[in-house]
Coordinates of C-alpha atoms in Angstrom, one line a residue:
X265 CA 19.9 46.6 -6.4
X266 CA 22.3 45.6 -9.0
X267 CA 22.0 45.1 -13.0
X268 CA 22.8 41.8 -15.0
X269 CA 26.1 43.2 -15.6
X270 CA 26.6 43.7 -11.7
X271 CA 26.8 47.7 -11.5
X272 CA 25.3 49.0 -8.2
X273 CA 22.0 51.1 -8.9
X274 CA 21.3 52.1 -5.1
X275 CA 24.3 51.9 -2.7
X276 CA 22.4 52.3 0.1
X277 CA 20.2 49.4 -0.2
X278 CA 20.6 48.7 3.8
X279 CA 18.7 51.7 4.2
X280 CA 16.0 51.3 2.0
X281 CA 12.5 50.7 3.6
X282 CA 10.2 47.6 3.1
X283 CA 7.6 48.2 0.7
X284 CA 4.0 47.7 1.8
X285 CA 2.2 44.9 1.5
X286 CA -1.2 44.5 0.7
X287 CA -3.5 41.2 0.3
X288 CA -5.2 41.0 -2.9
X289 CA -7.4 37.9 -2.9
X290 CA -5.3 35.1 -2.6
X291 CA -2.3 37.0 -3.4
X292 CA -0.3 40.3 -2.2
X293 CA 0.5 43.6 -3.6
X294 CA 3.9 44.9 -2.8
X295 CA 4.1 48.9 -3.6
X296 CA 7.0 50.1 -2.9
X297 CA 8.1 54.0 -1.7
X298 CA 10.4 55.2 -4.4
X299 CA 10.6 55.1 -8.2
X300 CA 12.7 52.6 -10.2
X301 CA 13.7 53.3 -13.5
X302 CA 15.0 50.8 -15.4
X303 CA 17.0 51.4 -19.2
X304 CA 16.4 49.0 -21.9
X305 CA 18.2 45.6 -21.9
X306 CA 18.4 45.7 -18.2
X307 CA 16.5 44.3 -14.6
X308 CA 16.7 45.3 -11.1
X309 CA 16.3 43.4 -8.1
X310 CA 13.7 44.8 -6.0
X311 CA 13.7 44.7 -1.8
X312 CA 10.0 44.3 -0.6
X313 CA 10.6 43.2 2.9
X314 CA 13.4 44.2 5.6
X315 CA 12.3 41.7 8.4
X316 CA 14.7 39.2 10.4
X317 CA 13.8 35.2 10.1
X318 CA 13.6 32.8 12.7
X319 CA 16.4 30.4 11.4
X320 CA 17.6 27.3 13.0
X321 CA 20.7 25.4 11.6
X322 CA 20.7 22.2 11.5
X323 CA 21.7 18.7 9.6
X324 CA 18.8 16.6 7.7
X325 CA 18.8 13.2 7.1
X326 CA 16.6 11.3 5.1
X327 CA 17.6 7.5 4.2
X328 CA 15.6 7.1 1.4
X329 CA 17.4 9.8 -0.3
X330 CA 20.7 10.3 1.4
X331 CA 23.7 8.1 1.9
X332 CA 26.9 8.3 4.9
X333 CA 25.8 12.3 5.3
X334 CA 22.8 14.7 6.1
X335 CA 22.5 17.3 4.2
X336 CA 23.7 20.8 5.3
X337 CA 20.1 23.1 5.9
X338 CA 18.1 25.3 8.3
X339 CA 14.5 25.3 9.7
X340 CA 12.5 28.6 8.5
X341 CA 10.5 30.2 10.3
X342 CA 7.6 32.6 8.4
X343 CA 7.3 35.4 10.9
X344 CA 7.4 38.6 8.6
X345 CA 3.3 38.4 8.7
X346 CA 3.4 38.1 4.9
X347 CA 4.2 35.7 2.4
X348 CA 6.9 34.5 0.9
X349 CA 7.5 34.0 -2.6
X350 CA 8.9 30.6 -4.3
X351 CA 12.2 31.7 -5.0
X352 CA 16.5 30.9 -4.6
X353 CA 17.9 31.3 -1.2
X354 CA 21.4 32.1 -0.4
X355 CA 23.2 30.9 3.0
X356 CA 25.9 32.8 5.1
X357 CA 27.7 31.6 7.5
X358 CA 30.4 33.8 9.4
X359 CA 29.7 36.3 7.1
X360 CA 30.9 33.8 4.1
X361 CA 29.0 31.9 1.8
X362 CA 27.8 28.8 2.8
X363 CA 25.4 27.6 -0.4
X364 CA 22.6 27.8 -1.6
X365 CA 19.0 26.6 -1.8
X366 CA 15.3 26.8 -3.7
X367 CA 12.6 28.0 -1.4
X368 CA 8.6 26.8 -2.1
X369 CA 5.9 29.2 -1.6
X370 CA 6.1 29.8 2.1
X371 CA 2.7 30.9 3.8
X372 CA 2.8 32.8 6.7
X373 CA 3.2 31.6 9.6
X374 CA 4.1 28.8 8.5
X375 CA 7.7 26.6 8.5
X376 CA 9.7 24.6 6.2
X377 CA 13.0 22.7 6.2
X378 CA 15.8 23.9 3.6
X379 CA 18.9 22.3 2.7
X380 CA 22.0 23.7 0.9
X381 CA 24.8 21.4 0.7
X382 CA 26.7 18.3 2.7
X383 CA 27.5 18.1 6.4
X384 CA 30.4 15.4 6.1
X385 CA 31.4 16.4 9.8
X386 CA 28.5 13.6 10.0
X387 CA 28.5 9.8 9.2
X388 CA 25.2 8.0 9.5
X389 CA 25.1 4.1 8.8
X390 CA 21.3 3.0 8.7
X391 CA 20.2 -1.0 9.7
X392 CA 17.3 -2.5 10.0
X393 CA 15.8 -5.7 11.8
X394 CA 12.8 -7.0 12.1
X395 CA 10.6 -10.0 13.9
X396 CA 8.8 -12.7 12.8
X397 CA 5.1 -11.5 11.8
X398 CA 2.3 -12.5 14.3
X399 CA -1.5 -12.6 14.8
X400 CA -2.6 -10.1 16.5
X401 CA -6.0 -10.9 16.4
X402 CA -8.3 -13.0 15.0
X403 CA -12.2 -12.0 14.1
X404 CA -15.0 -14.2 12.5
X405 CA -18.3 -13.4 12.6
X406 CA -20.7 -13.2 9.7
X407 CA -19.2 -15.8 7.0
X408 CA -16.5 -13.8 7.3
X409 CA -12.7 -14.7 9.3
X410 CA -10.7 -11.2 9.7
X411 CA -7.0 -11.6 10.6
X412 CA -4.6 -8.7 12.0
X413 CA -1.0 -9.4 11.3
X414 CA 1.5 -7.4 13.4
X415 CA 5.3 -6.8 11.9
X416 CA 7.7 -5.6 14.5
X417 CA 10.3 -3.6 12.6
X418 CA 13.5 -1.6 14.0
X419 CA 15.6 0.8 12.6
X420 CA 18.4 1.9 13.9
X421 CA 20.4 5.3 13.1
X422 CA 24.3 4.8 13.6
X423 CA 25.4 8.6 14.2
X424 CA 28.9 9.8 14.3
X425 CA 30.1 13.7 15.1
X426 CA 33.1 14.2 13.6
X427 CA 32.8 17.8 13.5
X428 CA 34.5 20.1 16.4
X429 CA 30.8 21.5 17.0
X430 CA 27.9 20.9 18.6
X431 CA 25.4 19.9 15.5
X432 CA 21.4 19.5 16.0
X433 CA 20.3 16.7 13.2
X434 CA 17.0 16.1 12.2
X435 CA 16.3 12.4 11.1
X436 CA 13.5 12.0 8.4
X437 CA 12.1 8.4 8.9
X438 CA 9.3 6.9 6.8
X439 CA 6.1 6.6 8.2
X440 CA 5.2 2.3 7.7
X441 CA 3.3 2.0 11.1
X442 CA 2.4 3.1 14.1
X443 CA 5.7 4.4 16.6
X444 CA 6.4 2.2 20.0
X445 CA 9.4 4.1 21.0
X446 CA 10.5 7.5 20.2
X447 CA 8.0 10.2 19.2
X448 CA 8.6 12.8 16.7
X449 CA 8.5 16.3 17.1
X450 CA 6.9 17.0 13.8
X451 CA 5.0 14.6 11.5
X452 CA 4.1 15.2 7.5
X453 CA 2.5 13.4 5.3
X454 CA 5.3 10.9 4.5
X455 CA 7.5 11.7 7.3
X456 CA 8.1 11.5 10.9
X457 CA 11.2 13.6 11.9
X458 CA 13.3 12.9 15.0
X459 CA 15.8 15.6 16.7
X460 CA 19.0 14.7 17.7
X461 CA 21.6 16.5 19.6
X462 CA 25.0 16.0 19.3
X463 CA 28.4 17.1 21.2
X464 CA 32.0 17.1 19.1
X465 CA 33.2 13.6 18.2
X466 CA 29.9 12.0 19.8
X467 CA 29.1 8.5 18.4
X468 CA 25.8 7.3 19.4
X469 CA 22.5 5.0 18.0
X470 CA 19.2 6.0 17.2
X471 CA 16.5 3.7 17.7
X472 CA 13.5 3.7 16.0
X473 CA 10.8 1.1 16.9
X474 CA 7.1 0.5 14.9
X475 CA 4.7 -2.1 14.5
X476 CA 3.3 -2.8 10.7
X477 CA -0.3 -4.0 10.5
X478 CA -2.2 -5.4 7.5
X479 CA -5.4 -7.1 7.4
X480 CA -6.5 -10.3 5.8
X481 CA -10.1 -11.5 5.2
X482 CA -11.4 -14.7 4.1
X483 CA -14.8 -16.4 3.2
X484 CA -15.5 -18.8 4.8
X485 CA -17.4 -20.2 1.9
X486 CA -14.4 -20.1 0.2
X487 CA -12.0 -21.5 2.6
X488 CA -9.4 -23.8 1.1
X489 CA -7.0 -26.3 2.8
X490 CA -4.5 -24.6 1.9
X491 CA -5.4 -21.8 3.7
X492 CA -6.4 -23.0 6.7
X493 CA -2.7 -23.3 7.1
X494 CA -3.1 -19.5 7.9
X495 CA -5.1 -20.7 11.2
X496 CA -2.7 -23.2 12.6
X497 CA -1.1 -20.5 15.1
X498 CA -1.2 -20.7 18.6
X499 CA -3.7 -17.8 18.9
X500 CA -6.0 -19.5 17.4
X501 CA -8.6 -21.8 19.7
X502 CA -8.5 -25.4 19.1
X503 CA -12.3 -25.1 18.8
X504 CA -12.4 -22.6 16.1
X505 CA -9.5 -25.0 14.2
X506 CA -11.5 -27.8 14.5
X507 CA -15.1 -26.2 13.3
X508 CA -12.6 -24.1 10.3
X509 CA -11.3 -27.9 9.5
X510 CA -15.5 -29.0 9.4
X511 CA -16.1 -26.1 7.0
X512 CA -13.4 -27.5 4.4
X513 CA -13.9 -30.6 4.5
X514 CA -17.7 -30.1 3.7
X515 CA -16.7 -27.7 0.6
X516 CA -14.4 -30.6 -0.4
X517 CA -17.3 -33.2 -0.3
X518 CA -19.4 -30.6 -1.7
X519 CA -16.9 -30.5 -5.1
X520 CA -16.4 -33.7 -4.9
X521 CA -19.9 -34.2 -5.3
X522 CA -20.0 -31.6 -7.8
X523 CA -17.7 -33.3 -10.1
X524 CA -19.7 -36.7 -10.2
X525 CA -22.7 -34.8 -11.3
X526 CA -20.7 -33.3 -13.8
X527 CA -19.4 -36.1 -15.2
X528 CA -22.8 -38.1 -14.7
X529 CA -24.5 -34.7 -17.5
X530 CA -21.6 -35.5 -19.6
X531 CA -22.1 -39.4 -19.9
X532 CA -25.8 -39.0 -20.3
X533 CA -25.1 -36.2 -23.0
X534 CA -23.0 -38.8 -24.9
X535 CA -25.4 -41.6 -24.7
X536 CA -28.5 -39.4 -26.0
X537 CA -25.9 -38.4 -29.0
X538 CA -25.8 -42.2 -29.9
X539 CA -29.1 -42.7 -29.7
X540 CA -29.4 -39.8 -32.0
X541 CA -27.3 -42.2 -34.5
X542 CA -29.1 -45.3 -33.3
X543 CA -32.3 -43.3 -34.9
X544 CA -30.8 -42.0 -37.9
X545 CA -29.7 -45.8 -39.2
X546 CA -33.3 -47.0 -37.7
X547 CA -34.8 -44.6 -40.4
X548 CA -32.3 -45.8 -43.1
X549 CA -33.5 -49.3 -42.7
X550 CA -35.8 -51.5 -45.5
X551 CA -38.1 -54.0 -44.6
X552 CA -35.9 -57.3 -45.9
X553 CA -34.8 -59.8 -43.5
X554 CA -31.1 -58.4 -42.9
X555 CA -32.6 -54.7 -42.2
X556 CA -34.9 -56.5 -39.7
X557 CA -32.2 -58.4 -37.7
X558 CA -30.7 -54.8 -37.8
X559 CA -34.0 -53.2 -36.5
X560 CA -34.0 -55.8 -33.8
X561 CA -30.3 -54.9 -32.5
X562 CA -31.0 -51.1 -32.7
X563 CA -33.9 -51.0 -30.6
X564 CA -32.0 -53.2 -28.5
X565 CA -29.2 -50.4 -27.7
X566 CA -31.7 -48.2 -27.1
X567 CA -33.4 -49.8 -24.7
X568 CA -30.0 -50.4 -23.0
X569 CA -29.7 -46.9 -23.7
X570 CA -32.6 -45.7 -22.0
X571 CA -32.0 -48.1 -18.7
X572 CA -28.1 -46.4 -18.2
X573 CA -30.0 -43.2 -18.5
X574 CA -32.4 -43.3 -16.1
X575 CA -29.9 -45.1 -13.3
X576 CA -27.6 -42.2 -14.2
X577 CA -30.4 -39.9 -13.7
X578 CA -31.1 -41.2 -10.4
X579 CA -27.9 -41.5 -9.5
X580 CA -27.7 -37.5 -9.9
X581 CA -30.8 -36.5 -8.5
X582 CA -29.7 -38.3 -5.5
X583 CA -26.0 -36.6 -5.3
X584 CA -27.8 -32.9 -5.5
X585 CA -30.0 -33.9 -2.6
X586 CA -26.9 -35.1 -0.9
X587 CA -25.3 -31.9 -1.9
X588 CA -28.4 -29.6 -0.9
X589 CA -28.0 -31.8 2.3
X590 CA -24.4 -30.7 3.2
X591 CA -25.0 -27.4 1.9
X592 CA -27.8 -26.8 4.8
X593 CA -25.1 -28.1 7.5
X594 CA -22.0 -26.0 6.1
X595 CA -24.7 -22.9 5.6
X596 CA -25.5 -23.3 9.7
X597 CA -22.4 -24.0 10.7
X598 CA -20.8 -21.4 9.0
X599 CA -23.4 -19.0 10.5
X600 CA -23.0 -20.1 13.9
X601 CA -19.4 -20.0 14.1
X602 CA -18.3 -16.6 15.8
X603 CA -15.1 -15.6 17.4
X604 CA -13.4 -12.5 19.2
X605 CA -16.2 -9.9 18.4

């Protein structure tokens, strides 16, 4: 136990026994089984636990945070039976300093990877490939076309051992999809880590294979040209290509459809707007001979008026039941149309 200012309280700290611990809720008590005192303007660094650690050196590597070298670090194992406190490690190798770390809240029982410096004895050159994207499969039942893409990715781990010892190296890689080569001995949340062995001055690749899925839905209501693009692969039936190709080009007569009756609503909407100013003069008009020949041409227009009116109106009623029509056979074809359930 030593002061701020360094000065040795207890020289025989080796012999000092642990202090008992006792849980407290979520927590533990640590009493210790001597007195401290301590004078003003001073601290004292207490030892609660004499216990040996289950420690295994070894070299971590993570690409998304480290470059040519792992980091120096050890693999600690909690087997005091208690607790261990978030605190500052310190690492001795030989008897000589050899760095130092920050260790979380360690649970017991529990283990957790440390690191405390740079192994440059080790060189690590990370590449990637990848293959083209394919369907995996393809689903459509319900309206509804479901396709699963598959992404074949490789990464591979150039390792060098330029060191004159044997090193173990742990590889963190980023779980993206599910492994089809190499399995890892342990597996967190955002990692899968990979052990590697390696003799003085080895140079050797680590491979490590995994297949990306996404998923991609479309309504078929909703299906445009464009994407039916997405269908044109060779896992894909003919059949179902041909019946897809059905379904668009009925939503495009549908539109098309659409459009006319749209533009027939806004032609009839300018023609009753006339007629509107057709009225208006009607009602500004006297009863001499010049008003009359006016009257005469007004109601004229209006007439005309009324005939382009009712052929437009006929003309639309007829498009909507043409449109209700080719709704009823996209409706049943879309709900016929079922593949790979």
């Amino acid at each position: 136990i030593t002061t701020r200012s360094g000065t040795n309280l207890y020289p025989g700290l080796a012999a000092f026994p642990s202090a008992d611990g006792v849980p407290v809720g979520d927590f533990f008590e640590y009493r210790f089984p001597f007195a401290v005192r301590i004078a003003s303007r001073q601290s004292a660094l207490l030892p609660f636990l004499r216990k040996s650690l289950n420690v295994e050196r070894m070299s971590i590597f993570n690409a998304r945070s480290d470059r040519a070298n792992p980091r120096l670090g050890a693999r600690i194992d909690n087997n005091t039976g208690v607790p261990l406190e978030a605190g500052p490690l310190t690492f001795f190798q030989e008897s000589r300093y050899a760095g130092e770390a920050v260790l979380d809240y360690l649970p017991r029982g529990e283990k957790r990877l440390v690191s405390y410096g740079v192994d440059y004895d080790i060189q690590i050159a990370t590449k990637q490939k990848s293959k083209p994207e394919t369907t995996a499969r393809l689903t459509v039942a319900k309206g509804v076309a479901v396709f699963l893409k598959e992404l074949a990715i490789t990464t591979t781990y150039e390792i060098r051992n330029k060191g004159v010892e044997n090193k173990t190296l742990v590889i963190e890689h980023p779980r993206q999809g599910a492994l089809k080569s190499v399995q890892p001995f342990e597996t967190t949340d955002g990692f899968h880590r990979f052990r590697v062995t390696l003799n003085p001055g080895q140079s050797t690749p680590f491979e490590v294979s995994e297949v990306l899925s996404r998923t991609t839905q479309f309504r078929l209501d909703e299906l445009t040209r464009e994407e039916l693009v997405m269908f044109s692969s060779q896992e894909v039936p003919q059949t179902i290509r041909q019946k897809l190709g059905e379904i668009v080009d009925f939503q495009e007569q549908i539109e098309t459809m659409q459009k006319e009756v749209e533009t027939t609503e806004k032609g009839i909407k300018t023609l009753f707007e006339d007629q509107e100013r057709l009225r208006e003069n009607l009602k500004a008009l006297r009863d001499n001979t010049e008003d009359q020949q006016l009257r005469i041409r007004y109601l004229d227009q209006l007439k005309k008026q009324e005939d382009r009116i009712d052929v437009a109106r006929s003309g639309m009623e007829n498009t909507n039941k043409e449109i209700a029509s080719v709704r009823a056979k996209l409706g049943g074809l879309i709900s016929n149309l079922s593949f790979g359930n």
